[in-house]
mmCIF file of C-alpha atoms in Angstrom:
data_model
loop_
_atom_site.group_PDB
_atom_site.id
_atom_site.type_symbol
_atom_site.label_atom_id
_atom_site.label_comp_id
_atom_site.label_asym_id
_atom_site.label_seq_id
_atom_site.Cartn_x
_atom_site.Cartn_y
_atom_site.Cartn_z
ATOM 1 C CA UNK G 1 -17.977 -21.660 -14.135
ATOM 2 C CA UNK G 2 -18.220 -25.326 -15.177
ATOM 3 C CA UNK G 3 -20.610 -24.286 -17.975
ATOM 4 C CA UNK G 4 -18.166 -21.631 -19.174
ATOM 5 C CA UNK G 5 -15.311 -24.134 -19.172
ATOM 6 C CA UNK G 6 -17.464 -26.571 -21.125
ATOM 7 C CA UNK G 7 -18.299 -23.889 -23.700
ATOM 8 C CA UNK G 8 -14.631 -22.957 -24.098
ATOM 9 C CA UNK G 9 -13.683 -26.606 -24.573
ATOM 10 C CA UNK G 10 -16.397 -27.012 -27.188
ATOM 11 C CA UNK G 11 -15.190 -23.908 -29.021
ATOM 12 C CA UNK G 12 -11.619 -25.233 -29.039
ATOM 13 C CA UNK G 13 -12.871 -28.557 -30.381
ATOM 14 C CA UNK G 14 -14.824 -26.861 -33.174
ATOM 15 C CA UNK G 15 -11.848 -24.686 -34.114
ATOM 16 C CA UNK G 16 -9.562 -27.713 -34.123
ATOM 17 C CA UNK G 17 -11.989 -29.561 -36.391
ATOM 18 C CA UNK G 18 -12.159 -26.593 -38.767
ATOM 19 C CA UNK G 19 -8.374 -26.246 -38.940
ATOM 20 C CA UNK G 20 -8.107 -29.979 -39.518
ATOM 21 C CA UNK G 21 -10.482 -29.699 -42.490
ATOM 22 C CA UNK G 22 -8.443 -26.823 -43.914
ATOM 23 C CA UNK G 23 -5.149 -28.674 -43.488
ATOM 24 C CA UNK G 24 -6.361 -31.981 -44.960
ATOM 25 C CA UNK G 25 -6.654 -31.383 -48.703
ATOM 26 C CA UNK G 26 -7.101 -34.479 -50.860
ATOM 27 C CA UNK G 27 -7.384 -32.547 -54.146
ATOM 28 C CA UNK G 28 -5.672 -34.445 -56.951
ATOM 29 C CA UNK G 29 -4.665 -34.279 -60.612
ATOM 30 C CA UNK G 30 -4.630 -37.226 -63.024
ATOM 31 C CA UNK G 31 -2.379 -36.525 -66.028
ATOM 32 C CA UNK G 32 -3.224 -38.185 -69.374
ATOM 33 C CA UNK G 33 -2.379 -41.862 -69.737
ATOM 34 C CA UNK G 34 0.971 -42.631 -71.323
ATOM 35 C CA UNK G 35 0.602 -43.005 -75.079
ATOM 36 C CA UNK G 36 -2.795 -41.304 -75.265
ATOM 37 C CA UNK G 37 -3.391 -39.143 -78.323
ATOM 38 C CA UNK G 38 -6.044 -36.871 -79.802
ATOM 39 C CA UNK G 39 -7.368 -33.629 -78.386
ATOM 40 C CA UNK G 40 -6.028 -32.483 -75.050
ATOM 41 C CA UNK G 41 -9.054 -32.105 -72.765
ATOM 42 C CA UNK G 42 -9.262 -30.792 -69.218
ATOM 43 C CA UNK G 43 -11.987 -32.285 -67.024
ATOM 44 C CA UNK G 44 -12.707 -30.597 -63.696
ATOM 45 C CA UNK G 45 -14.781 -32.784 -61.385
ATOM 46 C CA UNK G 46 -16.760 -31.299 -58.484
ATOM 47 C CA UNK G 47 -17.594 -33.460 -55.467
ATOM 48 C CA UNK G 48 -21.034 -33.935 -53.976
ATOM 49 C CA UNK G 49 -21.743 -32.687 -50.455
ATOM 50 C CA UNK G 50 -19.798 -34.654 -47.832
ATOM 51 C CA UNK G 51 -18.538 -37.031 -50.533
ATOM 52 C CA UNK G 52 -14.775 -37.640 -50.164
ATOM 53 C CA UNK G 53 -12.926 -36.675 -53.342
ATOM 54 C CA UNK G 54 -10.737 -39.792 -53.276
ATOM 55 C CA UNK G 55 -13.886 -41.890 -53.618
ATOM 56 C CA UNK G 56 -14.270 -40.617 -57.178
ATOM 57 C CA UNK G 57 -10.768 -41.572 -58.268
ATOM 58 C CA UNK G 58 -11.500 -45.101 -59.638
ATOM 59 C CA UNK G 59 -14.401 -43.790 -61.729
ATOM 60 C CA UNK G 60 -12.328 -40.942 -63.152
ATOM 61 C CA UNK G 61 -9.456 -43.299 -63.948
ATOM 62 C CA UNK G 62 -11.953 -45.508 -65.799
ATOM 63 C CA UNK G 63 -13.145 -42.489 -67.801
ATOM 64 C CA UNK G 64 -9.530 -41.749 -68.716
ATOM 65 C CA UNK G 65 -8.991 -45.352 -69.790
ATOM 66 C CA UNK G 66 -12.090 -45.239 -72.013
ATOM 67 C CA UNK G 67 -11.183 -41.913 -73.622
ATOM 68 C CA UNK G 68 -9.472 -41.753 -77.017
ATOM 69 C CA UNK G 69 -8.110 -38.298 -76.165
ATOM 70 C CA UNK G 70 -5.401 -36.891 -73.919
ATOM 71 C CA UNK G 71 -7.601 -36.376 -70.876
ATOM 72 C CA UNK G 72 -6.434 -34.432 -67.846
ATOM 73 C CA UNK G 73 -8.562 -34.727 -64.709
ATOM 74 C CA UNK G 74 -8.525 -32.294 -61.806
ATOM 75 C CA UNK G 75 -10.556 -32.757 -58.624
ATOM 76 C CA UNK G 76 -10.520 -29.942 -56.058
ATOM 77 C CA UNK G 77 -11.557 -30.629 -52.492
ATOM 78 C CA UNK G 78 -13.788 -27.936 -51.054
ATOM 79 C CA UNK G 79 -13.774 -26.763 -47.449
ATOM 80 C CA UNK G 80 -15.923 -29.107 -45.318
ATOM 81 C CA UNK G 81 -16.502 -31.113 -48.541
ATOM 82 C CA UNK G 82 -19.202 -28.648 -49.605
ATOM 83 C CA UNK G 83 -18.856 -27.343 -53.170
ATOM 84 C CA UNK G 84 -20.739 -24.121 -52.438
ATOM 85 C CA UNK G 85 -17.718 -22.805 -50.501
ATOM 86 C CA UNK G 86 -15.334 -20.838 -52.767
ATOM 87 C CA UNK G 87 -16.454 -22.691 -55.893
ATOM 88 C CA UNK G 88 -14.899 -20.366 -58.489
ATOM 89 C CA UNK G 89 -11.656 -20.031 -56.541
ATOM 90 C CA UNK G 90 -11.228 -23.799 -56.260
ATOM 91 C CA UNK G 91 -11.905 -24.346 -59.968
ATOM 92 C CA UNK G 92 -9.401 -21.706 -61.026
ATOM 93 C CA UNK G 93 -6.830 -22.948 -58.502
ATOM 94 C CA UNK G 94 -7.131 -26.482 -59.902
ATOM 95 C CA UNK G 95 -6.790 -25.309 -63.506
ATOM 96 C CA UNK G 96 -3.643 -23.400 -62.586
ATOM 97 C CA UNK G 97 -2.270 -26.487 -60.852
ATOM 98 C CA UNK G 98 -2.961 -28.565 -63.977
ATOM 99 C CA UNK G 99 -1.296 -25.959 -66.204
ATOM 100 C CA UNK G 100 1.825 -26.032 -64.020
ATOM 101 C CA UNK G 101 1.838 -29.824 -64.423
ATOM 102 C CA UNK G 102 2.027 -29.405 -68.206
ATOM 103 C CA UNK G 103 -1.607 -29.220 -69.328
ATOM 104 C CA UNK G 104 -2.243 -27.364 -72.596
ATOM 105 C CA UNK G 105 -5.895 -28.224 -73.086
ATOM 106 C CA UNK G 106 -7.861 -27.564 -76.269
ATOM 107 C CA UNK G 107 -11.217 -28.157 -74.599
ATOM 108 C CA UNK G 108 -12.573 -27.747 -71.058
ATOM 109 C CA UNK G 109 -15.308 -29.866 -69.439
ATOM 110 C CA UNK G 110 -16.939 -29.324 -66.051
ATOM 111 C CA UNK G 111 -18.471 -32.349 -64.310
ATOM 112 C CA UNK G 112 -20.299 -32.444 -61.004
ATOM 113 C CA UNK G 113 -22.015 -34.912 -58.706
ATOM 114 C CA UNK G 114 -25.179 -34.166 -56.725
ATOM 115 C CA UNK G 115 -24.854 -30.755 -55.022
ATOM 116 C CA UNK G 116 -21.595 -30.285 -56.912
ATOM 117 C CA UNK G 117 -23.560 -30.582 -60.163
ATOM 118 C CA UNK G 118 -26.004 -27.913 -58.991
ATOM 119 C CA UNK G 119 -23.098 -25.606 -58.128
ATOM 120 C CA UNK G 120 -21.598 -26.206 -61.584
ATOM 121 C CA UNK G 121 -24.766 -24.843 -63.175
ATOM 122 C CA UNK G 122 -24.879 -21.781 -60.946
ATOM 123 C CA UNK G 123 -21.208 -21.108 -61.686
ATOM 124 C CA UNK G 124 -21.560 -21.434 -65.475
ATOM 125 C CA UNK G 125 -24.768 -19.373 -65.559
ATOM 126 C CA UNK G 126 -22.882 -16.456 -64.012
ATOM 127 C CA UNK G 127 -20.480 -16.362 -66.971
ATOM 128 C CA UNK G 128 -17.141 -17.346 -65.449
ATOM 129 C CA UNK G 129 -13.864 -15.961 -66.760
ATOM 130 C CA UNK G 130 -12.959 -19.312 -68.262
ATOM 131 C CA UNK G 131 -15.135 -20.853 -70.982
ATOM 132 C CA UNK G 132 -16.220 -24.468 -70.583
ATOM 133 C CA UNK G 133 -17.184 -26.411 -73.690
ATOM 134 C CA UNK G 134 -19.404 -28.990 -71.998
ATOM 135 C CA UNK G 135 -21.057 -29.876 -68.701
ATOM 136 C CA UNK G 136 -21.693 -33.350 -67.252
ATOM 137 C CA UNK G 137 -24.183 -33.871 -64.409
ATOM 138 C CA UNK G 138 -24.263 -37.040 -62.289
ATOM 139 C CA UNK G 139 -26.845 -37.700 -59.591
ATOM 140 C CA UNK G 140 -28.468 -34.445 -60.662
ATOM 141 C CA UNK G 141 -30.448 -32.758 -63.437
ATOM 142 C CA UNK G 142 -30.522 -29.448 -65.262
ATOM 143 C CA UNK G 143 -32.274 -26.981 -62.976
ATOM 144 C CA UNK G 144 -35.705 -26.121 -64.350
ATOM 145 C CA UNK G 145 -34.966 -22.408 -64.816
ATOM 146 C CA UNK G 146 -31.916 -23.299 -66.965
ATOM 147 C CA UNK G 147 -33.748 -25.905 -69.063
ATOM 148 C CA UNK G 148 -34.217 -23.589 -72.054
ATOM 149 C CA UNK G 149 -31.380 -21.240 -71.220
ATOM 150 C CA UNK G 150 -28.372 -20.484 -73.401
ATOM 151 C CA UNK G 151 -26.260 -19.890 -70.277
ATOM 152 C CA UNK G 152 -25.199 -23.532 -70.037
ATOM 153 C CA UNK G 153 -23.047 -25.353 -72.609
ATOM 154 C CA UNK G 154 -24.041 -28.720 -74.067
ATOM 155 C CA UNK G 155 -24.975 -30.799 -71.011
ATOM 156 C CA UNK G 156 -24.928 -34.562 -70.553
ATOM 157 C CA UNK G 157 -26.997 -35.916 -67.669
ATOM 158 C CA UNK G 158 -25.924 -39.318 -66.283
ATOM 159 C CA UNK G 159 -28.158 -40.791 -63.590
ATOM 160 C CA UNK G 160 -28.995 -44.199 -62.133
ATOM 161 C CA UNK G 161 -32.297 -46.015 -61.831
ATOM 162 C CA UNK G 162 -31.515 -46.846 -58.174
ATOM 163 C CA UNK G 163 -30.907 -43.238 -57.139
ATOM 164 C CA UNK G 164 -32.946 -42.659 -54.003
ATOM 165 C CA UNK G 165 -32.136 -38.932 -53.776
ATOM 166 C CA UNK G 166 -32.710 -37.830 -57.359
ATOM 167 C CA UNK G 167 -35.963 -39.679 -57.887
ATOM 168 C CA UNK G 168 -36.789 -41.545 -61.093
ATOM 169 C CA UNK G 169 -39.730 -39.196 -61.663
ATOM 170 C CA UNK G 170 -37.331 -36.219 -61.799
ATOM 171 C CA UNK G 171 -35.117 -38.113 -64.234
ATOM 172 C CA UNK G 172 -38.155 -38.902 -66.399
ATOM 173 C CA UNK G 173 -39.088 -35.209 -66.378
ATOM 174 C CA UNK G 174 -35.603 -34.281 -67.573
ATOM 175 C CA UNK G 175 -35.719 -36.929 -70.312
ATOM 176 C CA UNK G 176 -39.109 -35.714 -71.520
ATOM 177 C CA UNK G 177 -38.080 -32.062 -71.809
ATOM 178 C CA UNK G 178 -34.519 -32.597 -73.044
ATOM 179 C CA UNK G 179 -34.934 -35.628 -75.314
ATOM 180 C CA UNK G 180 -38.566 -36.399 -76.158
ATOM 181 C CA UNK G 181 -39.810 -32.850 -76.778
ATOM 182 C CA UNK G 182 -36.915 -31.827 -79.081
ATOM 183 C CA UNK G 183 -37.715 -34.779 -81.356
ATOM 184 C CA UNK G 184 -36.791 -38.023 -79.620
ATOM 185 C CA UNK G 185 -33.523 -39.895 -79.096
ATOM 186 C CA UNK G 186 -32.849 -40.216 -82.849
ATOM 187 C CA UNK G 187 -33.172 -36.482 -83.483
ATOM 188 C CA UNK G 188 -29.874 -34.522 -83.555
ATOM 189 C CA UNK G 189 -31.576 -31.705 -81.605
ATOM 190 C CA UNK G 190 -31.890 -34.049 -78.627
ATOM 191 C CA UNK G 191 -28.087 -34.332 -78.528
ATOM 192 C CA UNK G 192 -27.821 -30.799 -77.156
ATOM 193 C CA UNK G 193 -28.713 -31.964 -73.634
ATOM 194 C CA UNK G 194 -28.941 -35.778 -73.630
ATOM 195 C CA UNK G 195 -30.141 -37.760 -70.618
ATOM 196 C CA UNK G 196 -28.819 -41.272 -69.946
ATOM 197 C CA UNK G 197 -30.184 -43.512 -67.183
ATOM 198 C CA UNK G 198 -27.824 -46.319 -66.152
ATOM 199 C CA UNK G 199 -29.249 -49.521 -64.709
ATOM 200 C CA UNK G 200 -28.099 -50.593 -61.271
ATOM 201 C CA UNK G 201 -26.547 -47.220 -60.418
ATOM 202 C CA UNK G 202 -27.378 -45.532 -57.125
ATOM 203 C CA UNK G 203 -26.705 -41.962 -56.039
ATOM 204 C CA UNK G 204 -23.239 -42.948 -54.811
ATOM 205 C CA UNK G 205 -22.127 -46.130 -56.591
#
């Protein structure tokens, strides 16, 4: 009987934790900076596994500040902070939320970190209803079976030399196939899927 009571209490605790995760949604939208001009661009950012979405906010604000365009940013929070759960639904929900806030984007960019970046590739390779013009991967790399595929749009890979999860050897492999083989960093063909390694950057900086 004690064991049964303990199991029931544990079940209640797990259910309470799940409902708490569902109720706590830190998804956010950053409208373009006041006075910004140029193309109106929508950037959807996908979190890495167990990486709180609010932790990305300073970086995304810095990207907005550096952009010469009218850049909207939308960051959906996934259930349990795992991007694999209802990926397409969360992306579409965020785009609708941005549209209601006044977004009339000319271009759409998908950006993901770590596992979120992997999920971005799987999503785009399955031909989503909405077309994305570019993909940005951070703490990740183009999956090998998509390396020569036309399923992904132009893809920028941004990684750090202190990343202990995505090893430097994997980054070097990506650079070789995506930059060196097409003709080197000065060749326009290498701009299709450029790879940039940033010094002093870890997997979660």
